[in-house]
Amino acid sequence: VHGVRDPIIETHDLVGASLDLMAAEIEKIDHRFAYEQAKMLSKEFVMKQETRLAFLRADSFNPKKAADRYVKYFQRRLELFGVENLVRDIALDDFDVTTRAAVAEGVVQILQNRDSQGRAVVANLPALFQAESYTGNDGVLIWTRLFFYMMLSAADDEETQKKGIVFINYTLDANPRNNFQLRRQILKACSKVVQCLPIRVTGFHFCHNSPLVSPMISLVALAAGAAISVRMRPHEGSHSECQYSLMSFGIPMNSFPISIDGRQILTDHRKWMQKRIVKENYRAKSLSLVRTIDLPSKTDVLLGRGRPFNAHPGNRLLHEIVATYYSQYNSAPRDEKTKISEDVIAIVHKYNGHFLKQDADAGVWVEVSNLEARNKVNHSFRRKREFDLKESSKTINVGRKDQGKRLKVTQ
């Protein structure tokens, strides 16, 4: 695993001071036409603290860099989507038929599982690119919009903002002559997109099966400089060899869209599209106060029954916290039990965890109310009591059997 660093502790003072400094740095930037235009259209949208905080996280709380990225972000939005979409959330339903079809192709995908360090994983799969369907400037515009949307979607998650993303360029089975000029223009345009979005790419993986590619990757790493090249890892070989190599870096292969024998698997990507539409509909219906999460983190507590829920790391964390407070909770009067449950919830939040349940129809994860979270904690305490009573009963029964055996031997 590479590109991992200690997380920045986001204290109230740090966040407040950084937001103020970022605002001051924005005012120093001379060329900010799109930013000012957006501010005139909707000051609330432009000044939203949650959005600005995402840009600060992308630049490790460097106010000057975050300000520059934020101004470029609005300029790029204006160029790609027009003034009518400058101060509204970009949704999949807004795209035309051609662009939506391009998204469905799955050339760019967000994996449905995080890596071993909790980072989101984005895969680029050139072998799925149907170059004959796109030509000239229209093709470049379609794919730049698509890439902007996909990467912005990946960043639409607090856990990803804090830990960054891992990017995989998986070129196996891709035809290098497949509309090379168009692909080159798209690559150039998309590289500019990354520089203006609230994302931090913490790891690059280049997978290929051509000896000619390795020297090119080395040249790219050299040109990128030490800060970037240290995050880059090449993988050469067959599908199985490259994927086993990715696994050694903590990349989950159970949701990878290419099998070890080279078959394309788009099932998870289609599910992701459905979930994304539901999430965007929540926002369109002014339900943005309902927090929706694409990929639960290792510290999130999932509400539900059965082994998959109990085995989730966040649920195991809750059980450990409950075990610590169990004696205190068990002997406390009713009103104090509520306070202890609130303390447990606060500890989960301290670990950046949330209490989530899955929308049965949509499949997205939704943060529950404080009352539902408290009920989950209370239920965990009751389960702990039931488990202890069963274990105690087993111990008594075993003791009685042993005593009976000793009596027989004595007789």
Coordinates of C-alpha atoms in Angstrom, one line a residue:
V1 CA 0.0 0.0 0.0
H2 CA 1.4 3.4 -1.0
G3 CA 0.4 7.0 -0.9
V4 CA -1.0 6.7 2.6
R5 CA -0.3 9.4 5.2
D6 CA -1.5 10.3 8.6
P7 CA -4.9 12.1 8.5
I8 CA -5.2 15.8 9.3
I9 CA -7.1 16.3 12.5
E10 CA -9.9 18.7 11.6
T11 CA -10.4 20.7 14.7
H12 CA -13.0 23.4 14.9
D13 CA -10.2 26.1 15.0
L14 CA -8.4 24.6 12.0
V15 CA -11.4 24.4 9.8
G16 CA -12.7 27.9 10.7
A17 CA -9.3 29.6 10.3
S18 CA -8.6 27.7 7.0
L19 CA -12.0 28.7 5.5
D20 CA -11.4 32.4 6.4
L21 CA -7.9 32.3 4.8
M22 CA -9.2 30.6 1.7
A23 CA -11.9 33.3 1.3
A24 CA -9.2 36.0 1.6
E25 CA -7.0 34.2 -1.0
I26 CA -9.9 34.0 -3.5
E27 CA -10.2 37.8 -3.3
K28 CA -6.5 38.1 -4.3
I29 CA -7.0 36.2 -7.6
D30 CA -7.4 38.6 -10.5
H31 CA -9.0 36.4 -13.1
R32 CA -12.1 34.9 -11.4
F33 CA -14.9 35.8 -13.9
A34 CA -16.8 32.5 -13.6
Y35 CA -16.5 32.5 -9.8
E36 CA -18.0 36.0 -9.6
Q37 CA -20.7 35.1 -12.1
A38 CA -21.6 32.1 -10.0
K39 CA -21.7 34.2 -6.9
M40 CA -24.1 36.6 -8.6
L41 CA -26.4 33.7 -9.6
S42 CA -26.3 32.0 -6.2
K43 CA -24.2 33.3 -3.4
E44 CA -25.4 30.4 -1.2
F45 CA -24.1 27.8 -3.6
V46 CA -20.7 29.4 -4.0
M47 CA -20.2 30.2 -0.3
K48 CA -21.4 26.7 0.9
Q49 CA -19.0 25.7 3.7
E50 CA -19.2 22.0 3.0
T51 CA -18.1 22.5 -0.6
R52 CA -15.2 24.8 0.3
L53 CA -14.0 22.3 3.0
A54 CA -13.8 19.6 0.3
F55 CA -11.4 21.8 -1.7
L56 CA -9.3 22.5 1.5
R57 CA -9.0 18.7 2.0
A58 CA -7.9 18.2 -1.6
D59 CA -5.0 20.5 -1.0
S60 CA -4.2 19.4 2.6
F61 CA -5.6 22.6 4.1
N62 CA -3.4 24.9 2.1
P63 CA -5.7 28.0 1.7
K64 CA -3.9 29.5 -1.3
K65 CA -3.9 26.3 -3.3
A66 CA -7.5 25.5 -2.4
A67 CA -8.6 29.0 -3.4
D68 CA -6.8 28.6 -6.8
R69 CA -8.4 25.2 -7.3
Y70 CA -11.9 26.6 -6.4
V71 CA -11.7 29.5 -8.9
K72 CA -10.5 27.1 -11.6
Y73 CA -13.4 24.7 -10.8
F74 CA -16.0 27.3 -11.6
Q75 CA -14.2 28.3 -14.8
R76 CA -14.1 24.7 -16.0
R77 CA -17.8 24.2 -15.1
L78 CA -18.7 27.2 -17.1
E79 CA -16.7 25.9 -20.2
L80 CA -18.1 22.4 -20.0
F81 CA -21.7 22.8 -18.9
G82 CA -22.7 26.4 -19.6
V83 CA -24.0 29.1 -17.3
E84 CA -27.3 27.3 -16.8
N85 CA -25.5 24.6 -14.9
L86 CA -23.0 26.8 -13.1
V87 CA -24.7 26.9 -9.7
R88 CA -26.6 23.6 -9.6
D89 CA -25.6 20.0 -8.9
I90 CA -24.7 18.2 -12.1
A91 CA -26.8 15.1 -12.5
L92 CA -26.7 12.1 -14.7
D93 CA -30.2 12.9 -16.0
D94 CA -28.9 16.2 -17.3
F95 CA -26.7 14.6 -19.9
D96 CA -27.8 13.9 -23.5
V97 CA -28.4 10.4 -24.8
T98 CA -24.8 10.1 -26.2
T99 CA -23.1 11.2 -23.0
R100 CA -25.2 8.9 -20.9
A101 CA -24.4 6.0 -23.2
A102 CA -20.7 6.9 -22.8
V103 CA -21.1 6.7 -19.0
A104 CA -22.9 3.3 -19.3
E105 CA -19.9 2.0 -21.4
G106 CA -18.0 1.8 -18.1
V107 CA -14.7 3.1 -19.4
V108 CA -14.4 5.1 -16.2
Q109 CA -15.8 3.3 -13.1
I110 CA -15.9 3.9 -9.4
L111 CA -15.4 0.5 -7.7
Q112 CA -18.0 -0.5 -5.2
N113 CA -15.5 -1.4 -2.5
R114 CA -12.8 0.8 -1.0
D115 CA -9.2 -0.3 -0.8
S116 CA -7.6 -1.6 2.4
Q117 CA -6.9 1.9 3.7
G118 CA -10.5 3.1 3.1
R119 CA -9.8 5.0 -0.1
A120 CA -12.2 5.1 -3.1
V121 CA -10.9 3.4 -6.2
V122 CA -11.4 4.8 -9.7
A123 CA -10.6 2.6 -12.8
N124 CA -10.0 3.7 -16.3
L125 CA -10.5 0.9 -18.8
P126 CA -9.5 1.9 -22.4
A127 CA -10.4 -1.5 -23.8
L128 CA -14.1 -0.6 -23.3
F129 CA -13.7 2.7 -25.3
Q130 CA -15.8 2.6 -28.4
A131 CA -13.8 5.1 -30.4
E132 CA -15.9 4.8 -33.6
S133 CA -18.8 6.4 -31.8
Y134 CA -17.0 9.7 -31.1
T135 CA -15.3 12.2 -33.4
G136 CA -13.5 15.5 -33.2
N137 CA -14.3 18.2 -30.7
D138 CA -17.7 16.8 -29.9
G139 CA -16.0 13.5 -28.7
V140 CA -13.5 15.4 -26.6
L141 CA -16.3 17.5 -25.0
I142 CA -18.4 14.4 -24.2
W143 CA -15.5 12.6 -22.6
T144 CA -14.3 15.6 -20.7
R145 CA -17.8 16.2 -19.3
L146 CA -18.0 12.5 -18.4
F147 CA -14.7 12.5 -16.6
F148 CA -15.5 15.7 -14.8
Y149 CA -18.8 14.1 -13.6
M150 CA -17.3 10.8 -12.6
M151 CA -14.4 12.3 -10.6
L152 CA -16.8 14.8 -8.9
S153 CA -19.0 11.9 -8.0
A154 CA -16.1 10.1 -6.4
A155 CA -15.3 13.2 -4.4
D156 CA -19.0 13.5 -3.2
D157 CA -18.1 11.6 -0.1
E158 CA -16.4 12.9 3.1
E159 CA -14.4 9.8 3.6
T160 CA -13.0 10.0 0.1
Q161 CA -12.2 13.7 0.6
K162 CA -10.2 13.0 3.7
K163 CA -8.3 9.9 2.4
G164 CA -8.1 10.5 -1.3
I165 CA -8.6 8.2 -4.2
V166 CA -6.6 5.5 -5.9
F167 CA -6.6 5.7 -9.7
I168 CA -6.0 2.6 -11.9
N169 CA -5.2 2.9 -15.6
Y170 CA -5.9 -0.6 -16.8
T171 CA -4.8 -0.8 -20.5
L172 CA -4.8 -4.5 -21.0
D173 CA -6.5 -5.6 -24.3
A174 CA -6.8 -1.9 -25.4
N175 CA -5.9 -1.2 -29.0
P176 CA -3.3 1.6 -29.0
R177 CA -4.2 2.6 -32.6
N178 CA -7.9 2.9 -31.7
N179 CA -8.5 6.5 -32.7
F180 CA -5.2 7.5 -31.1
Q181 CA -5.4 11.2 -31.8
L182 CA -8.9 11.5 -30.2
R183 CA -7.7 9.6 -27.1
R184 CA -4.7 11.9 -26.8
Q185 CA -6.9 15.0 -26.9
I186 CA -9.2 13.5 -24.3
L187 CA -6.3 12.6 -22.0
K188 CA -4.9 16.1 -22.2
A189 CA -8.3 17.6 -21.4
C190 CA -9.0 15.2 -18.5
S191 CA -5.6 15.9 -16.9
K192 CA -6.7 19.6 -16.6
V193 CA -10.0 18.5 -15.0
V194 CA -8.2 16.7 -12.2
Q195 CA -6.4 20.0 -11.3
C196 CA -9.7 21.8 -10.6
L197 CA -11.8 19.2 -8.8
P198 CA -11.9 18.7 -5.0
I199 CA -10.0 15.4 -5.2
R200 CA -6.6 14.2 -4.1
V201 CA -5.2 11.3 -6.0
T202 CA -3.0 9.4 -3.5
G203 CA -2.0 6.4 -5.7
F204 CA -1.6 5.7 -9.4
H205 CA -1.5 2.2 -10.9
F206 CA -0.6 1.5 -14.5
C207 CA -1.5 -2.0 -15.7
H208 CA -0.4 -3.1 -19.2
N209 CA 0.8 -6.2 -21.1
S210 CA 3.2 -4.5 -23.5
P211 CA 7.0 -4.2 -22.9
L212 CA 6.9 -1.0 -24.9
V213 CA 4.8 0.8 -22.3
S214 CA 7.2 0.4 -19.4
P215 CA 9.7 3.0 -20.7
M216 CA 6.9 5.4 -21.4
I217 CA 5.6 5.1 -17.8
S218 CA 9.2 5.8 -16.5
L219 CA 9.4 8.9 -18.7
V220 CA 6.0 10.1 -17.3
A221 CA 7.1 9.5 -13.7
L222 CA 10.3 11.4 -14.4
A223 CA 8.5 14.4 -15.9
A224 CA 5.9 14.4 -13.1
G225 CA 8.5 14.9 -10.4
A226 CA 9.3 13.2 -7.1
A227 CA 6.0 14.2 -5.4
I228 CA 3.9 12.4 -8.1
S229 CA 6.3 9.6 -9.1
V230 CA 6.5 8.2 -5.6
R231 CA 2.7 7.4 -5.8
M232 CA 3.0 5.6 -9.2
R233 CA 3.2 1.9 -9.6
P234 CA 3.5 0.0 -12.9
H235 CA 2.2 -3.6 -13.3
E236 CA 3.1 -5.6 -16.4
G237 CA 1.6 -9.0 -17.3
S238 CA -1.6 -10.9 -18.0
H239 CA -5.0 -10.1 -16.4
S240 CA -4.4 -12.5 -13.5
E241 CA -0.8 -11.2 -12.9
C242 CA -1.8 -7.6 -12.9
Q243 CA -4.8 -8.2 -10.7
Y244 CA -2.9 -10.2 -8.1
S245 CA -0.3 -7.4 -8.1
L246 CA -3.1 -4.9 -7.5
M247 CA -4.4 -7.1 -4.6
S248 CA -0.9 -6.8 -2.9
F249 CA -1.5 -3.1 -2.8
G250 CA -4.9 -3.5 -1.0
I251 CA -7.1 -3.0 -4.1
P252 CA -10.3 -5.1 -3.9
M253 CA -10.6 -7.4 -6.8
N254 CA -14.1 -8.7 -5.8
S255 CA -15.6 -5.6 -7.4
F256 CA -13.1 -5.1 -10.3
P257 CA -14.9 -4.8 -13.6
I258 CA -12.5 -7.1 -15.6
S259 CA -12.2 -10.8 -14.6
I260 CA -8.9 -12.6 -14.5
D261 CA -9.6 -14.2 -17.9
G262 CA -10.4 -10.8 -19.4
R263 CA -14.2 -10.8 -19.4
Q264 CA -16.0 -7.4 -18.9
I265 CA -18.3 -7.2 -15.8
L266 CA -20.6 -4.2 -15.8
T267 CA -23.1 -5.3 -13.2
D268 CA -21.6 -3.2 -10.4
H269 CA -21.3 -0.2 -12.6
R270 CA -24.9 -0.3 -13.6
K271 CA -25.9 -0.6 -10.0
W272 CA -23.8 2.4 -9.3
M273 CA -25.6 4.4 -12.0
Q274 CA -28.9 3.5 -10.5
K275 CA -27.8 4.5 -7.0
R276 CA -26.4 7.8 -8.4
I277 CA -29.7 8.7 -10.0
V278 CA -31.5 8.1 -6.7
K279 CA -29.0 10.2 -4.8
E280 CA -29.4 13.0 -7.3
N281 CA -33.2 12.8 -7.0
Y282 CA -32.9 13.2 -3.2
R283 CA -31.2 16.5 -3.9
A284 CA -33.6 17.6 -6.6
K285 CA -36.5 17.1 -4.2
S286 CA -34.8 19.3 -1.6
L287 CA -33.9 16.2 0.5
S288 CA -30.3 17.2 0.7
L289 CA -30.6 17.3 4.5
V290 CA -30.8 13.5 4.3
R291 CA -27.2 12.3 4.1
T292 CA -26.6 9.6 1.5
I293 CA -23.4 7.7 1.2
D294 CA -22.2 5.6 -1.7
L295 CA -19.5 3.5 0.0
P296 CA -19.8 2.9 3.8
S297 CA -16.4 3.4 5.5
K298 CA -14.8 0.9 7.9
T299 CA -16.0 3.0 10.9
D300 CA -19.6 3.3 9.7
V301 CA -22.2 1.3 11.6
L302 CA -24.7 -0.5 9.4
L303 CA -28.2 -1.1 10.6
G304 CA -29.5 -4.5 9.6
R305 CA -29.6 -8.2 10.5
G306 CA -27.4 -11.1 9.6
R307 CA -23.7 -12.0 9.3
P308 CA -22.8 -9.4 6.6
F309 CA -23.8 -6.6 8.9
N310 CA -22.3 -8.1 12.1
A311 CA -19.0 -8.7 10.2
H312 CA -18.7 -5.1 9.0
P313 CA -15.7 -3.4 10.7
G314 CA -17.8 -0.5 11.9
N315 CA -20.3 -2.9 13.6
R316 CA -17.4 -4.7 15.2
L317 CA -16.1 -1.4 16.5
L318 CA -19.5 -0.7 18.0
H319 CA -19.5 -4.0 19.8
E320 CA -16.1 -3.3 21.3
I321 CA -17.3 0.1 22.5
V322 CA -20.5 -1.5 24.0
A323 CA -18.4 -4.1 25.8
T324 CA -16.3 -1.3 27.4
Y325 CA -19.4 0.5 28.7
Y326 CA -21.5 -2.6 29.4
S327 CA -21.0 -2.8 33.2
Q328 CA -21.7 0.9 33.6
Y329 CA -24.8 0.7 31.4
N330 CA -26.1 -2.5 33.0
S331 CA -26.1 -1.0 36.5
A332 CA -27.3 2.5 35.5
P333 CA -30.9 3.8 36.1
R334 CA -33.0 4.3 33.0
D335 CA -32.3 8.1 32.5
E336 CA -28.5 7.5 32.7
K337 CA -28.7 4.6 30.2
T338 CA -29.8 7.2 27.6
K339 CA -26.7 9.3 28.3
I340 CA -24.4 6.3 28.1
S341 CA -25.9 5.5 24.7
E342 CA -25.3 9.1 23.5
D343 CA -21.7 8.8 24.7
V344 CA -21.3 5.6 22.6
I345 CA -22.7 7.4 19.5
A346 CA -20.3 10.3 20.1
I347 CA -17.4 7.9 20.2
V348 CA -18.5 6.4 16.8
H349 CA -18.7 9.9 15.4
K350 CA -15.2 10.7 16.8
Y351 CA -13.9 7.8 14.6
N352 CA -15.6 9.6 11.6
G353 CA -18.3 6.9 11.7
H354 CA -22.0 7.2 10.9
F355 CA -25.1 5.1 11.6
L356 CA -26.4 4.1 8.2
K357 CA -29.3 2.0 6.8
Q358 CA -29.8 1.0 3.2
D359 CA -32.8 2.3 1.2
A360 CA -34.5 -1.0 0.2
D361 CA -35.7 0.4 -3.1
A362 CA -32.7 2.6 -4.1
G363 CA -29.8 0.6 -2.6
V364 CA -28.1 3.8 -1.3
W365 CA -27.0 4.2 2.3
V366 CA -28.8 6.9 4.3
E367 CA -27.7 8.3 7.6
V368 CA -30.3 7.6 10.3
S369 CA -31.7 10.0 12.9
N370 CA -30.1 10.2 16.3
L371 CA -33.1 8.3 17.8
E372 CA -32.5 5.4 15.4
A373 CA -28.8 5.4 16.2
R374 CA -29.6 5.3 19.9
N375 CA -32.0 2.4 19.4
K376 CA -29.2 0.6 17.6
V377 CA -26.8 1.2 20.5
N378 CA -29.5 0.1 23.1
H379 CA -30.1 -3.0 21.0
S380 CA -26.4 -3.8 21.1
F381 CA -26.4 -3.5 24.9
R382 CA -29.3 -5.9 25.1
R383 CA -27.6 -8.4 22.7
K384 CA -24.5 -8.2 24.9
R385 CA -26.6 -9.0 28.0
E386 CA -28.3 -12.0 26.2
F387 CA -24.9 -13.3 25.1
D388 CA -23.4 -13.1 28.6
L389 CA -26.4 -14.9 30.1
K390 CA -26.1 -17.7 27.5
E391 CA -22.4 -18.0 28.2
S392 CA -23.0 -18.0 31.9
S393 CA -25.7 -20.7 31.5
K394 CA -23.3 -22.8 29.5
T395 CA -20.6 -22.5 32.2
I396 CA -23.1 -23.6 34.9
N397 CA -24.2 -26.6 32.8
V398 CA -20.7 -27.7 32.1
G399 CA -19.8 -27.3 35.8
R400 CA -22.8 -29.5 36.8
K401 CA -21.8 -32.2 34.3
D402 CA -18.2 -32.2 35.6
Q403 CA -19.5 -32.5 39.1
G404 CA -21.7 -35.4 38.2
K405 CA -18.8 -37.2 36.6
R406 CA -16.7 -36.8 39.7
L407 CA -19.5 -38.2 41.9
K408 CA -19.7 -41.3 39.7
V409 CA -16.0 -41.8 39.8
T410 CA -16.0 -41.5 43.6
Q411 CA -18.8 -44.0 43.9

